[in-house]
Structure formats: C-alpha cells, structure tokens
C-alpha cells in the first residue's frame, strides 16, 4: 500500500513539472517578443524626440545617413531611415519624393521582424495620403497602426494616429468626430508631456473652430500653438498658423491686420523659399483684396497662386479655391470666356485630386478590402483566444489528473462527494465555454453591423459625387448655350445695322443664324443629361399635363434647375413679357391658386 502511494505521488510530481514547463515556455515566448519590440522602440525614441524639438539638427542627421544608405544592412534601420525622410519632407512641406520613400519603407518594414516598425510605417503612409486628400487610403493605414498601438499601449504613437484621424474627419467635414479624436490625442500627449504634440492639437482645434466660424476661440488656440512653434523654431508650422490667422482676420473684415500678418509670413517663408507656401500666401492676399473690393489685385494674386503650383505634383486646396474664385470674379466682370476657361481648369484639377468615377469604384473596393482585413484581424484574435484556451485546458487537465490521482489514493473515503465535485467542475467549464461563445457571437454581429453602416455611408457619398458631376455638366452646357445665343444676337444686331451690303446677303445670314439658334441638337443633349439627374421629371409632366407645349416643358426644366427669369429668357431667346405670359398659361394648366408658387410646385414634382 505504501509502495503504491509513493508511485502515485511520483506521477503527480511529474505532471506538475510538465505543466510548469509548458507555462514557462509560453511566457518566455511572449517576453521575447516584447523585448524585441522594446529594443526597436528605445533605439529610435531619441530620434523621434530630436525631430520634434530640434528639427534642423535632425534633418542634417537624416540626410547624412541617407547618403550612406547602402552601408546599412538591417531592414529595420533602412525602413526607419525612409520613415524619417518622409517625416522630414512633410515637415518641410515638400512632397515630390514621398511616394518613393513610402514604397521603400514598406518593403524594408515587411522584411523586418518588428511589428512596431510596420505600425510606424503605416502611420506615416496614412499621414502622406492625408496631405494628398486621399481619404480611403489614409483611413486604411491609420486603422492598421491604430490597432497595433492600442494593443501595445504606446500612447505617444497612438496620439499621433488619433491626430491623423482627426485631420481625416475634418477633411470629410465631420467636425464632431474630428474634435473627439483631437481631444483623445491631446489627452495622450498631455499624459506623455509632449509639448510639440499638444501645440499641434491646439492648432487643429483652432482649425475646427474656424470651420464652425467660432473665430474668437480659434484665435486663442492658434496663438497658443504659434508661441510653442516659435520657441521650437519650427518655421514651417509657424507659417501654417500665421496663414490661418490671416484668413480669420480677413473673414472678420480686418483686412489691414490680415495683410500685416501676411507680410510677416512672407518674410518667414523667404528663409525657406517654399513654393507651396508662396502659393498659399498669394491666395490669402487675393482673398483679402477680393473682400476689400479690389478685384483686379485679387485676380492677379489668384493667378499667381495657380501659376506657382501648376508644375507641382502636389496640388493644394488653396490653388483649387483660387481657380474657383477666379472664375466667379471674371463672371462678375462679364469676361465669360475667361471665366469658362478657369472653371474648366477647376473641374479638371478637382477630378485629378478626387479621381474620376472609375477611381471612386476602385476606392470602394479598397474600403471593402479594409473591412475584410478587419474581419481577418478579428479571426486572428479568436485564434489567439483559442490558443490561450488550449493552455488553460492543459493546465486544467493537469489539475484534473492530480485530482484523479488524489481520488485514487482516497477512493475509500467520501467517494460520492468527490464525484459530485468533479461533475460540478465540468458543469462550470461548460457554462464558461458557452458564455465565451456567446460573447464572440455578439462581437461578430457588432462588427458586421459596423461594416454595413460604413458601406452604406460610402454608397451615399458616391451618389452625391455623381449628382455633383451631372449638375456640373448641366451648368457648363447652360453657359455654352448662353454664350452662343449672345454671340448670335450680337451678329444679328451688327447685320441689321449694316447698310453697305446687298439685302439678300443680310437675309441669308439672318436665316442661318435663326436656324442655328436654340437647335434641337442642343436641347437633346441638355435633355439627355437632365434625365440622368431627374429621371422621372419629363415623364411626370407629360403624364399629368399632356397639353403642355415644348417651350413650356423647357421652361419647367430650367425652373427645376433654379434658373432666374432673365437666364431662361436668354436661353429661349424670348423677351421677358413672353416669358411672363408663358408662365401665366402654365399656372392655368397646372390649376394653381394665387397663393401657390409656380417654382415651388415644379420643384416638388
């Protein structure tokens, strides 16, 4: 009996030793990965700090290292060198080679064993696409880095990602989300005592306040961040803040103050000679002159804004706004051909930035890919949980084995009580497993609902872009029709007043002009485009009011486009009296009372 007990005790000790060994191997593996991660983090933490607080010296070190890149062997070191080249280019507001650096950084990051490095590269690529207004790609890379930094508790890096996401949602005009991310970033930077990070967030808070037209609060935040950037001798960031403050002064009507700020900004930019800032400064001058009423000076500044940046790969939003404002000012000055030229340039550059419809479809696919990646990450987490459960099962089995051995040793005592305890343990494990399964199902359902909502939001934005494109086509066609009719009217007037040529020649020319004015082909093109935007409008009119004439139907279409009576009469080449008569007849056919508005009635059809 004593011999059997010794045997059982030996088996118990052996099982306990195996369980302890498995646990230590698993723990050591985790600690090893964490150690590798910490080594990479500590190695480059000093350089990150140097970039934030002594950028001039950091830029010198980066350029010196880049000149001898072929001597660097480790993929991680190469990846970080390209990372800092991207960061340096963004800080200096030069974007020519960023895409090349990003591709190289990605290649070497994938070759390295450091997930931290990959996350940093994903963040800097997201930042690059944010500056390019490529929001789908920007969101993709920010979410990848966000997922990693949240899991590993690298709060400073996570704050940078939150700041980027705030900028993304600011670009999408979702100010609530933008402010939430900026606040999260500020809390993290404040926790880590990151002075520059807090200044960046203060500037971004000011940007949001400007968008919400809360200029008083905006200036408080902007001047606070400006003071920090001046202390850090960060010229690029200081110029960005001064440009925004000058725009606020112009919006408040303080034109003189705005120009004084711009003069100071121009002096600062002279030290770095940045073409993108030259373009932004010219735009702000143009905006000030426009509100001042000096339209000629405004045109000159807006043209300089576009010319300074026209040969650059990166096209800032100020240059795009300059084209739009140029077109509007030239239209006011009745220089319709020049206005049309700049309007076409505006839409060409806007399409180049946002991409045509085909590109939008590609971006939609990229978003779906992002959702699939999130689902894949979720499956990885589930698998990790399963592996952890296996470890628990091994431990539990070892414990159960020990219990069984004890049960064998003491089978003659309290046998029924031991069996009952074991059954209770199995029941508890089963309940635990069922609860975990239910929790996983709930998480999966929540992810599916979030994916569905994001997809519907994308579809809605795609629809709005399509509508904007069609409205643009209609407006361009209307302007072309207006210009053509005006041209024909001028020619007709000249011919009627002429006295030296034979009368038959006048009649023939007048006949040709009248045949070409308001041709059926022009109306067919207009009707085809109009149908794409309002597909059931003409059918509803003809079904409800079959006695409407062709001219009355055209008037209804122009009213649907919110055109004025003057524009409609010029497009149809009729006088105002004829148009008023036509509108009166239409009211009778529509059976409208005196209190009912014809335009509102047509727009509700």
Coordinates of C-alpha atoms in Angstrom, one line a residue:
X1 CA 0.0 0.0 0.0
X2 CA 2.8 2.4 0.9
X3 CA 4.6 1.5 -2.4
X4 CA 1.5 2.3 -4.5
X5 CA 1.1 5.7 -2.7
X6 CA 4.8 6.5 -3.5
X7 CA 4.2 5.7 -7.1
X8 CA 1.1 8.0 -7.3
X9 CA 3.0 10.8 -5.6
X10 CA 5.8 10.5 -8.2
X11 CA 3.3 10.7 -11.1
X12 CA 1.7 13.7 -9.5
X13 CA 5.1 15.5 -9.2
X14 CA 5.9 14.6 -12.9
X15 CA 2.6 16.0 -14.2
X16 CA 3.1 19.2 -12.2
X17 CA 6.6 19.6 -13.7
X18 CA 5.3 19.2 -17.3
X19 CA 2.6 21.8 -16.7
X20 CA 5.1 24.3 -15.2
X21 CA 7.4 23.8 -18.2
X22 CA 4.7 24.5 -20.8
X23 CA 3.7 27.6 -18.9
X24 CA 7.3 28.9 -18.8
X25 CA 7.9 28.2 -22.5
X26 CA 4.7 30.2 -23.4
X27 CA 5.6 33.0 -21.0
X28 CA 9.2 33.3 -22.3
X29 CA 8.0 33.5 -25.9
X30 CA 5.8 36.4 -25.1
X31 CA 8.6 38.1 -23.1
X32 CA 11.0 37.6 -26.0
X33 CA 8.6 39.3 -28.5
X34 CA 8.2 42.2 -26.0
X35 CA 11.9 42.5 -25.6
X36 CA 12.5 42.8 -29.3
X37 CA 9.8 45.4 -29.5
X38 CA 11.2 47.5 -26.7
X39 CA 14.7 47.4 -28.3
X40 CA 13.3 48.9 -31.5
X41 CA 11.3 51.5 -29.6
X42 CA 14.2 52.6 -27.4
X43 CA 16.6 52.8 -30.3
X44 CA 14.5 55.3 -32.2
X45 CA 12.8 57.2 -29.4
X46 CA 15.7 59.6 -29.1
X47 CA 15.5 60.4 -32.8
X48 CA 11.7 61.0 -32.6
X49 CA 12.4 63.5 -29.8
X50 CA 15.1 65.2 -31.9
X51 CA 12.7 65.6 -34.8
X52 CA 10.1 67.1 -32.5
X53 CA 12.3 69.6 -30.7
X54 CA 15.4 70.2 -32.9
X55 CA 14.3 69.6 -36.4
X56 CA 17.2 71.4 -38.1
X57 CA 19.8 69.1 -36.4
X58 CA 17.5 66.0 -37.0
X59 CA 17.2 66.8 -40.7
X60 CA 21.0 67.1 -41.0
X61 CA 21.4 63.6 -39.4
X62 CA 18.7 62.2 -41.7
X63 CA 20.4 63.5 -44.8
X64 CA 23.8 62.3 -43.7
X65 CA 22.5 58.8 -43.0
X66 CA 20.6 58.7 -46.3
X67 CA 23.8 59.5 -48.3
X68 CA 25.3 56.2 -46.9
X69 CA 22.2 54.1 -47.0
X70 CA 23.9 51.3 -49.0
X71 CA 26.1 50.6 -45.9
X72 CA 23.1 49.8 -43.7
X73 CA 22.4 46.1 -43.5
X74 CA 19.4 45.7 -41.2
X75 CA 15.9 46.1 -42.9
X76 CA 14.6 47.7 -39.7
X77 CA 17.2 50.5 -39.9
X78 CA 16.5 51.1 -43.6
X79 CA 12.8 51.2 -43.0
X80 CA 13.3 53.8 -40.3
X81 CA 15.6 55.9 -42.4
X82 CA 12.9 56.1 -45.2
X83 CA 10.4 56.8 -42.5
X84 CA 12.3 59.9 -41.3
X85 CA 12.8 61.0 -44.9
X86 CA 9.0 61.0 -45.3
X87 CA 8.6 62.8 -42.0
X88 CA 11.2 65.4 -42.9
X89 CA 9.5 66.0 -46.3
X90 CA 6.2 66.6 -44.6
X91 CA 7.6 68.9 -42.0
X92 CA 9.4 71.0 -44.8
X93 CA 6.1 70.9 -46.9
X94 CA 7.9 69.3 -49.9
X95 CA 6.1 66.2 -51.3
X96 CA 8.0 65.4 -54.5
X97 CA 9.7 62.1 -53.4
X98 CA 7.4 61.0 -50.6
X99 CA 5.8 58.2 -52.6
X100 CA 9.2 56.7 -53.5
X101 CA 10.3 56.8 -49.8
X102 CA 7.0 55.2 -48.7
X103 CA 7.4 52.3 -51.1
X104 CA 10.9 51.7 -49.9
X105 CA 9.9 52.0 -46.3
X106 CA 7.1 49.4 -46.8
X107 CA 9.5 46.9 -48.5
X108 CA 12.1 47.0 -45.6
X109 CA 9.4 47.1 -42.9
X110 CA 7.9 43.9 -44.3
X111 CA 11.4 42.3 -44.3
X112 CA 12.0 43.2 -40.6
X113 CA 10.6 41.2 -37.7
X114 CA 9.4 44.3 -35.9
X115 CA 5.6 44.8 -35.8
X116 CA 6.3 48.2 -34.2
X117 CA 8.3 49.3 -37.3
X118 CA 5.5 48.2 -39.6
X119 CA 3.0 50.1 -37.5
X120 CA 5.1 53.3 -37.7
X121 CA 5.4 53.0 -41.5
X122 CA 1.7 52.5 -41.8
X123 CA 1.2 55.7 -39.7
X124 CA 3.5 57.8 -41.9
X125 CA 1.9 56.5 -45.1
X126 CA -1.5 57.4 -43.7
X127 CA -0.2 60.9 -42.9
X128 CA 1.1 61.2 -46.5
X129 CA -2.3 60.2 -48.0
X130 CA -4.0 62.7 -45.6
X131 CA -1.9 65.5 -47.1
X132 CA -2.9 64.3 -50.6
X133 CA -6.6 64.2 -49.6
X134 CA -6.8 60.5 -50.4
X135 CA -9.0 59.6 -47.5
X136 CA -9.7 55.9 -48.3
X137 CA -6.0 55.0 -48.3
X138 CA -5.4 57.3 -45.4
X139 CA -8.0 55.6 -43.3
X140 CA -6.7 52.2 -44.2
X141 CA -3.2 52.8 -43.0
X142 CA -4.2 54.8 -39.9
X143 CA -6.5 51.9 -38.8
X144 CA -3.7 49.4 -39.2
X145 CA -1.4 51.4 -37.0
X146 CA -4.1 52.3 -34.5
X147 CA -5.0 48.7 -33.9
X148 CA -1.4 47.9 -33.1
X149 CA -0.6 50.8 -30.8
X150 CA -3.8 50.4 -28.9
X151 CA -2.9 46.8 -28.1
X152 CA 0.7 47.6 -27.1
X153 CA 0.0 50.8 -25.1
X154 CA 2.4 53.1 -27.0
X155 CA 0.5 56.2 -26.1
X156 CA 2.6 58.8 -27.8
X157 CA 2.4 57.0 -31.2
X158 CA -1.3 56.4 -30.6
X159 CA -1.8 60.1 -30.0
X160 CA -0.2 60.8 -33.4
X161 CA -2.6 58.3 -35.1
X162 CA -5.6 59.9 -33.3
X163 CA -4.4 63.3 -34.5
X164 CA -4.2 62.0 -38.1
X165 CA -7.8 60.5 -37.8
X166 CA -9.0 63.9 -36.5
X167 CA -7.5 65.5 -39.7
X168 CA -9.2 62.9 -41.9
X169 CA -12.6 63.5 -40.4
X170 CA -12.0 67.3 -40.6
X171 CA -11.4 66.8 -44.4
X172 CA -14.7 64.9 -44.6
X173 CA -16.4 67.8 -42.7
X174 CA -17.4 65.6 -39.8
X175 CA -16.4 68.0 -37.1
X176 CA -17.8 66.1 -34.1
X177 CA -15.6 63.0 -34.9
X178 CA -12.7 65.3 -35.7
X179 CA -12.9 67.0 -32.3
X180 CA -13.3 63.7 -30.4
X181 CA -10.1 62.3 -32.0
X182 CA -8.2 65.6 -31.4
X183 CA -9.3 65.5 -27.7
X184 CA -8.1 61.9 -27.4
X185 CA -4.8 62.8 -28.9
X186 CA -4.4 65.8 -26.7
X187 CA -5.0 63.7 -23.5
X188 CA -2.3 61.2 -24.6
X189 CA 0.2 64.0 -25.4
X190 CA -0.5 65.7 -22.1
X191 CA 0.0 62.4 -20.3
X192 CA 3.4 61.9 -22.0
X193 CA 4.3 65.6 -21.6
X194 CA 4.7 66.0 -25.4
X195 CA 4.9 69.8 -25.8
X196 CA 5.0 69.8 -29.6
X197 CA 2.2 67.3 -29.8
X198 CA 0.0 69.5 -27.6
X199 CA 0.8 72.5 -29.8
X200 CA -0.2 70.6 -32.9
X201 CA -3.5 69.6 -31.4
X202 CA -4.2 73.2 -30.2
X203 CA -3.7 74.3 -33.8
X204 CA -6.0 71.7 -35.1
X205 CA -8.6 72.7 -32.5
X206 CA -8.3 76.2 -34.0
X207 CA -8.8 74.8 -37.4
X208 CA -12.1 73.1 -36.4
X209 CA -13.3 76.3 -34.7
X210 CA -12.6 78.3 -37.9
X211 CA -14.7 75.8 -39.8
X212 CA -17.5 76.3 -37.2
X213 CA -17.0 80.1 -37.5
X214 CA -16.1 80.4 -33.8
X215 CA -13.2 82.8 -34.6
X216 CA -12.6 84.0 -31.0
X217 CA -11.9 80.5 -29.7
X218 CA -10.0 79.7 -32.8
X219 CA -7.5 82.6 -32.3
X220 CA -7.0 81.6 -28.7
X221 CA -5.9 78.1 -29.7
X222 CA -3.9 79.3 -32.7
X223 CA -1.8 81.9 -30.9
X224 CA -1.1 79.4 -28.1
X225 CA 0.3 76.9 -30.6
X226 CA 2.1 79.6 -32.5
X227 CA 4.0 80.6 -29.4
X228 CA 5.2 77.0 -28.9
X229 CA 6.3 76.6 -32.5
X230 CA 8.2 79.9 -32.4
X231 CA 10.0 78.6 -29.2
X232 CA 10.8 75.4 -31.0
X233 CA 12.0 77.4 -34.1
X234 CA 9.6 75.4 -36.2
X235 CA 9.3 77.8 -39.2
X236 CA 7.0 75.6 -41.3
X237 CA 4.4 75.1 -38.6
X238 CA 4.6 78.8 -37.7
X239 CA 3.9 79.7 -41.3
X240 CA 0.9 77.4 -41.4
X241 CA -0.6 79.0 -38.2
X242 CA 0.0 82.6 -39.4
X243 CA -1.7 81.8 -42.7
X244 CA -4.8 80.6 -40.8
X245 CA -4.8 83.6 -38.5
X246 CA -4.6 85.9 -41.5
X247 CA -7.6 84.2 -43.1
X248 CA -9.6 84.7 -39.8
X249 CA -8.7 88.4 -39.8
X250 CA -9.9 88.7 -43.5
X251 CA -13.2 86.8 -42.6
X252 CA -13.8 89.2 -39.8
X253 CA -13.2 92.2 -42.1
X254 CA -9.8 93.2 -40.6
X255 CA -8.1 93.5 -44.0
X256 CA -5.3 95.6 -42.7
X257 CA -4.4 93.2 -39.9
X258 CA -4.6 90.3 -42.4
X259 CA -2.1 92.0 -44.7
X260 CA 0.3 92.7 -41.9
X261 CA 0.2 89.1 -40.8
X262 CA 0.8 88.0 -44.4
X263 CA 3.8 90.4 -44.7
X264 CA 5.3 88.7 -41.6
X265 CA 4.5 85.3 -43.1
X266 CA 6.2 86.2 -46.4
X267 CA 9.4 87.2 -44.6
X268 CA 9.5 83.9 -42.7
X269 CA 8.9 81.9 -45.9
X270 CA 11.7 83.8 -47.6
X271 CA 14.1 82.0 -45.3
X272 CA 13.0 78.5 -46.6
X273 CA 11.7 79.5 -50.1
X274 CA 8.8 77.0 -50.1
X275 CA 6.7 77.2 -53.3
X276 CA 3.7 75.7 -51.7
X277 CA 3.7 78.4 -49.0
X278 CA 4.2 81.0 -51.8
X279 CA 1.0 79.7 -53.3
X280 CA -0.9 79.8 -50.0
X281 CA 0.4 83.4 -49.2
X282 CA -0.7 84.6 -52.7
X283 CA -4.1 83.0 -52.2
X284 CA -4.6 84.8 -48.8
X285 CA -3.6 88.1 -50.3
X286 CA -6.1 87.5 -53.1
X287 CA -8.9 86.7 -50.6
X288 CA -8.2 89.9 -48.7
X289 CA -8.2 92.0 -51.9
X290 CA -11.4 90.4 -53.0
X291 CA -13.3 91.2 -49.8
X292 CA -11.7 94.7 -50.0
X293 CA -13.3 95.1 -53.4
X294 CA -10.0 95.4 -55.3
X295 CA -10.9 92.7 -57.9
X296 CA -8.0 93.4 -60.2
X297 CA -5.5 92.8 -57.5
X298 CA -7.4 89.7 -56.4
X299 CA -7.3 88.3 -59.9
X300 CA -3.5 88.9 -60.0
X301 CA -3.0 87.1 -56.7
X302 CA -5.2 84.2 -57.6
X303 CA -3.4 83.7 -60.9
X304 CA -0.1 83.7 -59.1
X305 CA -1.5 81.1 -56.7
X306 CA -2.2 78.8 -59.6
X307 CA 1.0 79.5 -61.5
X308 CA 3.2 78.9 -58.5
X309 CA 1.9 75.4 -58.1
X310 CA 0.8 74.3 -61.6
X311 CA 4.0 72.4 -62.3
X312 CA 4.0 70.6 -58.9
X313 CA 2.9 67.0 -58.3
X314 CA 1.0 68.1 -55.1
X315 CA -1.9 70.5 -55.7
X316 CA -3.0 72.3 -52.5
X317 CA -6.6 73.2 -51.8
X318 CA -5.8 76.9 -51.9
X319 CA -4.9 76.6 -55.6
X320 CA -8.1 74.8 -56.3
X321 CA -10.1 77.5 -54.4
X322 CA -8.1 80.2 -56.4
X323 CA -9.4 78.7 -59.7
X324 CA -13.0 78.8 -58.5
X325 CA -12.7 82.3 -57.2
X326 CA -11.1 83.5 -60.4
X327 CA -13.9 82.0 -62.4
X328 CA -16.5 83.8 -60.2
X329 CA -14.8 87.2 -60.3
X330 CA -14.3 87.0 -64.1
X331 CA -18.0 86.1 -64.5
X332 CA -18.9 89.2 -62.4
X333 CA -16.8 91.3 -64.7
X334 CA -18.6 89.7 -67.7
X335 CA -15.4 88.1 -69.0
X336 CA -17.4 84.9 -69.8
X337 CA -14.8 83.1 -71.9
X338 CA -12.0 83.5 -69.3
X339 CA -14.5 82.5 -66.6
X340 CA -15.3 79.4 -68.5
X341 CA -11.6 78.6 -69.0
X342 CA -10.8 78.8 -65.3
X343 CA -14.0 76.9 -64.4
X344 CA -12.9 74.0 -66.7
X345 CA -9.4 74.1 -65.1
X346 CA -11.0 74.0 -61.7
X347 CA -13.0 70.9 -62.5
X348 CA -10.0 69.2 -64.2
X349 CA -7.9 69.7 -61.1
X350 CA -10.7 68.7 -58.8
X351 CA -11.2 65.5 -60.8
X352 CA -7.4 64.9 -60.8
X353 CA -7.4 65.1 -57.0
X354 CA -10.6 63.2 -56.3
X355 CA -10.3 60.8 -59.3
X356 CA -13.0 60.1 -61.9
X357 CA -15.8 57.7 -61.3
X358 CA -13.7 54.7 -62.2
X359 CA -11.3 55.7 -59.4
X360 CA -14.2 56.0 -57.0
X361 CA -15.1 52.4 -57.7
X362 CA -11.6 51.3 -57.1
X363 CA -11.6 53.2 -53.8
X364 CA -14.9 51.5 -52.8
X365 CA -13.1 48.1 -53.4
X366 CA -10.2 49.3 -51.3
X367 CA -12.7 50.0 -48.5
X368 CA -14.1 46.5 -48.8
X369 CA -10.6 45.2 -48.6
X370 CA -10.1 47.2 -45.4
X371 CA -13.3 45.6 -43.9
X372 CA -12.0 42.2 -44.9
X373 CA -8.7 43.0 -43.2
X374 CA -10.6 43.9 -40.0
X375 CA -12.5 40.6 -40.2
X376 CA -9.2 38.8 -40.7
X377 CA -7.8 40.6 -37.6
X378 CA -10.8 39.5 -35.7
X379 CA -10.3 35.9 -36.7
X380 CA -6.6 36.2 -35.6
X381 CA -7.8 37.4 -32.2
X382 CA -10.2 34.5 -32.0
X383 CA -7.4 32.1 -32.9
X384 CA -5.2 33.6 -30.2
X385 CA -8.0 33.1 -27.7
X386 CA -8.3 29.5 -28.8
X387 CA -4.6 29.0 -28.2
X388 CA -4.9 30.6 -24.8
X389 CA -7.8 28.3 -24.1
X390 CA -5.7 25.3 -25.1
X391 CA -3.1 26.4 -22.5
X392 CA -5.9 26.7 -19.9
X393 CA -7.1 23.2 -20.9
X394 CA -3.6 21.7 -20.5
X395 CA -3.5 23.3 -17.0
X396 CA -7.0 22.1 -16.2
X397 CA -6.2 18.6 -17.4
X398 CA -3.1 18.5 -15.3
X399 CA -5.1 19.7 -12.3
X400 CA -7.8 17.1 -13.1
X401 CA -5.2 14.4 -13.4
X402 CA -3.9 15.4 -10.0
X403 CA -7.4 15.3 -8.6
X404 CA -7.9 11.9 -10.2
X405 CA -4.7 10.6 -8.5
X406 CA -5.9 12.0 -5.2
X407 CA -9.2 10.4 -5.8
X408 CA -7.5 7.0 -6.4
X409 CA -5.5 7.4 -3.2
X410 CA -8.5 8.2 -1.2
X411 CA -11.2 6.3 -3.1
X412 CA -12.4 4.6 0.0
X413 CA -13.2 7.9 1.6
X414 CA -16.0 10.2 0.6
X415 CA -16.3 8.6 -2.8
X416 CA -19.7 10.1 -3.7
X417 CA -18.6 13.6 -2.6
X418 CA -15.6 13.6 -4.9
X419 CA -17.7 12.5 -7.9
X420 CA -20.2 15.3 -7.2
X421 CA -17.4 17.9 -7.1
X422 CA -15.9 16.7 -10.4
X423 CA -19.4 16.9 -12.0
X424 CA -19.8 20.5 -10.8
X425 CA -16.4 21.4 -12.2
X426 CA -17.3 20.1 -15.6
X427 CA -20.6 21.9 -15.5
X428 CA -18.8 25.2 -14.6
X429 CA -16.4 24.7 -17.5
X430 CA -19.3 24.1 -19.9
X431 CA -21.1 27.2 -18.8
X432 CA -17.9 29.2 -19.1
X433 CA -17.3 27.9 -22.7
X434 CA -21.0 28.7 -23.6
X435 CA -20.6 32.3 -22.2
X436 CA -17.4 32.8 -24.2
X437 CA -19.0 31.5 -27.4
X438 CA -22.0 33.9 -26.9
X439 CA -19.6 36.8 -26.3
X440 CA -17.7 36.0 -29.5
X441 CA -21.0 35.8 -31.5
X442 CA -22.1 39.3 -30.1
X443 CA -18.7 40.8 -31.1
X444 CA -19.0 39.3 -34.6
X445 CA -22.6 40.7 -35.0
X446 CA -21.4 44.1 -33.9
X447 CA -18.6 44.1 -36.4
X448 CA -20.9 43.1 -39.2
X449 CA -23.3 45.9 -38.3
X450 CA -20.5 48.5 -38.3
X451 CA -19.3 47.2 -41.7
X452 CA -22.7 47.5 -43.1
X453 CA -23.2 51.1 -41.9
X454 CA -19.8 52.2 -43.3
X455 CA -20.6 50.6 -46.7
X456 CA -24.0 52.4 -46.8
X457 CA -22.2 55.7 -45.9
X458 CA -19.8 55.2 -48.8
X459 CA -22.7 54.5 -51.2
X460 CA -24.4 57.7 -50.1
X461 CA -21.2 59.7 -50.7
X462 CA -20.7 58.1 -54.1
X463 CA -24.2 59.1 -55.1
X464 CA -23.6 62.7 -54.0
X465 CA -20.4 62.8 -56.1
X466 CA -22.3 61.5 -59.2
X467 CA -25.1 64.2 -58.7
X468 CA -22.4 66.9 -58.4
X469 CA -20.8 65.7 -61.6
X470 CA -24.1 65.8 -63.5
X471 CA -25.0 69.2 -62.2
X472 CA -21.6 70.4 -63.3
X473 CA -22.3 69.1 -66.9
X474 CA -25.7 70.9 -66.9
X475 CA -24.2 74.2 -65.7
X476 CA -21.4 74.1 -68.3
X477 CA -23.9 73.3 -71.1
X478 CA -26.1 76.1 -69.9
X479 CA -23.2 78.6 -70.0
X480 CA -22.3 77.4 -73.5
X481 CA -25.9 77.9 -74.7
X482 CA -26.0 81.3 -73.1
X483 CA -22.7 82.3 -74.8
X484 CA -23.8 81.0 -78.2
X485 CA -27.1 82.9 -78.1
X486 CA -25.4 86.1 -77.0
X487 CA -22.9 85.7 -79.9
X488 CA -25.7 85.2 -82.4
X489 CA -27.6 88.2 -81.0
X490 CA -24.5 90.4 -81.5
X491 CA -24.0 89.2 -85.1
X492 CA -27.7 89.7 -85.9
X493 CA -27.6 93.2 -84.4
X494 CA -24.5 94.1 -86.5
X495 CA -26.1 92.8 -89.7
X496 CA -29.3 94.6 -89.1
X497 CA -27.5 97.9 -88.6
X498 CA -25.3 97.4 -91.7
X499 CA -26.2 99.4 -94.8
X500 CA -23.4 98.7 -97.4
X501 CA -24.1 95.1 -98.4
X502 CA -26.9 93.7 -100.6
X503 CA -30.2 93.0 -98.8
X504 CA -30.3 89.3 -99.9
X505 CA -27.0 88.7 -98.2
X506 CA -28.4 90.1 -94.9
X507 CA -31.5 87.8 -95.3
X508 CA -29.4 84.7 -95.9
X509 CA -27.2 85.4 -92.9
X510 CA -30.1 86.1 -90.7
X511 CA -31.8 82.9 -91.8
X512 CA -28.7 80.9 -91.0
X513 CA -28.3 82.5 -87.5
X514 CA -32.0 81.9 -86.7
X515 CA -31.8 78.3 -87.9
X516 CA -28.8 77.6 -85.6
X517 CA -30.2 79.4 -82.6
X518 CA -31.6 77.0 -80.0
X519 CA -31.0 74.0 -82.2
X520 CA -32.8 70.7 -81.5
X521 CA -29.5 69.0 -81.1
X522 CA -28.5 71.3 -78.2
X523 CA -31.8 70.7 -76.4
X524 CA -31.5 66.9 -77.0
X525 CA -28.1 66.9 -75.3
X526 CA -29.4 69.0 -72.5
X527 CA -32.5 66.7 -72.1
X528 CA -30.3 63.6 -72.0
X529 CA -28.1 64.9 -69.2
X530 CA -31.1 66.3 -67.3
X531 CA -32.8 62.9 -67.5
X532 CA -29.8 61.3 -65.7
X533 CA -30.3 63.7 -62.7
X534 CA -34.1 63.9 -62.7
X535 CA -35.1 60.6 -64.5
X536 CA -38.9 60.9 -64.0
X537 CA -39.4 64.6 -64.3
X538 CA -40.4 64.9 -68.0
X539 CA -42.5 61.7 -67.8
X540 CA -44.4 63.1 -64.8
X541 CA -45.0 66.4 -66.6
X542 CA -46.3 64.7 -69.8
X543 CA -48.5 62.2 -68.0
X544 CA -50.1 64.8 -65.7
X545 CA -50.3 67.7 -68.2
X546 CA -50.3 66.3 -71.8
X547 CA -51.4 69.7 -73.2
X548 CA -48.0 71.4 -72.3
X549 CA -46.1 72.7 -75.2
X550 CA -42.4 72.0 -75.9
X551 CA -41.4 75.5 -74.8
X552 CA -43.4 75.2 -71.6
X553 CA -41.7 71.9 -70.8
X554 CA -38.3 73.5 -71.4
X555 CA -39.3 76.4 -69.0
X556 CA -40.2 73.8 -66.4
X557 CA -36.8 72.1 -66.8
X558 CA -35.0 75.4 -66.4
X559 CA -37.1 76.3 -63.3
X560 CA -36.2 72.8 -61.9
X561 CA -32.5 74.0 -62.2
X562 CA -33.3 77.2 -60.2
X563 CA -32.6 79.5 -63.1
X564 CA -33.8 83.1 -63.0
X565 CA -36.3 84.6 -65.4
X566 CA -33.5 86.5 -67.1
X567 CA -31.4 83.4 -67.7
X568 CA -34.5 81.4 -69.0
X569 CA -35.5 84.2 -71.4
X570 CA -31.9 84.5 -72.8
X571 CA -31.7 80.7 -73.2
X572 CA -35.0 80.5 -75.1
X573 CA -34.3 83.8 -76.9
X574 CA -37.6 85.3 -75.9
X575 CA -38.3 88.6 -74.1
X576 CA -39.4 88.9 -70.5
X577 CA -43.0 89.7 -71.5
X578 CA -43.3 86.5 -73.5
X579 CA -41.9 84.5 -70.6
X580 CA -44.3 86.0 -68.1
X581 CA -47.2 85.2 -70.5
X582 CA -46.0 81.6 -70.8
X583 CA -45.7 81.3 -67.0
X584 CA -49.3 82.6 -66.7
X585 CA -50.6 80.0 -69.1
X586 CA -48.6 77.3 -67.3
X587 CA -50.3 78.3 -64.0
X588 CA -53.7 77.9 -65.6
X589 CA -52.8 74.4 -67.0
X590 CA -51.4 73.4 -63.5
X591 CA -54.6 74.8 -61.9
X592 CA -52.7 76.8 -59.3
X593 CA -54.3 79.3 -57.0
X594 CA -52.9 82.7 -56.3
X595 CA -51.3 81.6 -53.1
X596 CA -49.4 78.7 -54.7
X597 CA -45.9 79.4 -56.1
X598 CA -45.2 78.1 -59.6
X599 CA -41.4 77.4 -59.0
X600 CA -42.1 75.5 -55.7
X601 CA -44.8 73.5 -57.4
X602 CA -42.5 72.4 -60.3
X603 CA -39.6 71.6 -58.0
X604 CA -41.8 69.3 -55.9
X605 CA -42.8 67.2 -58.9

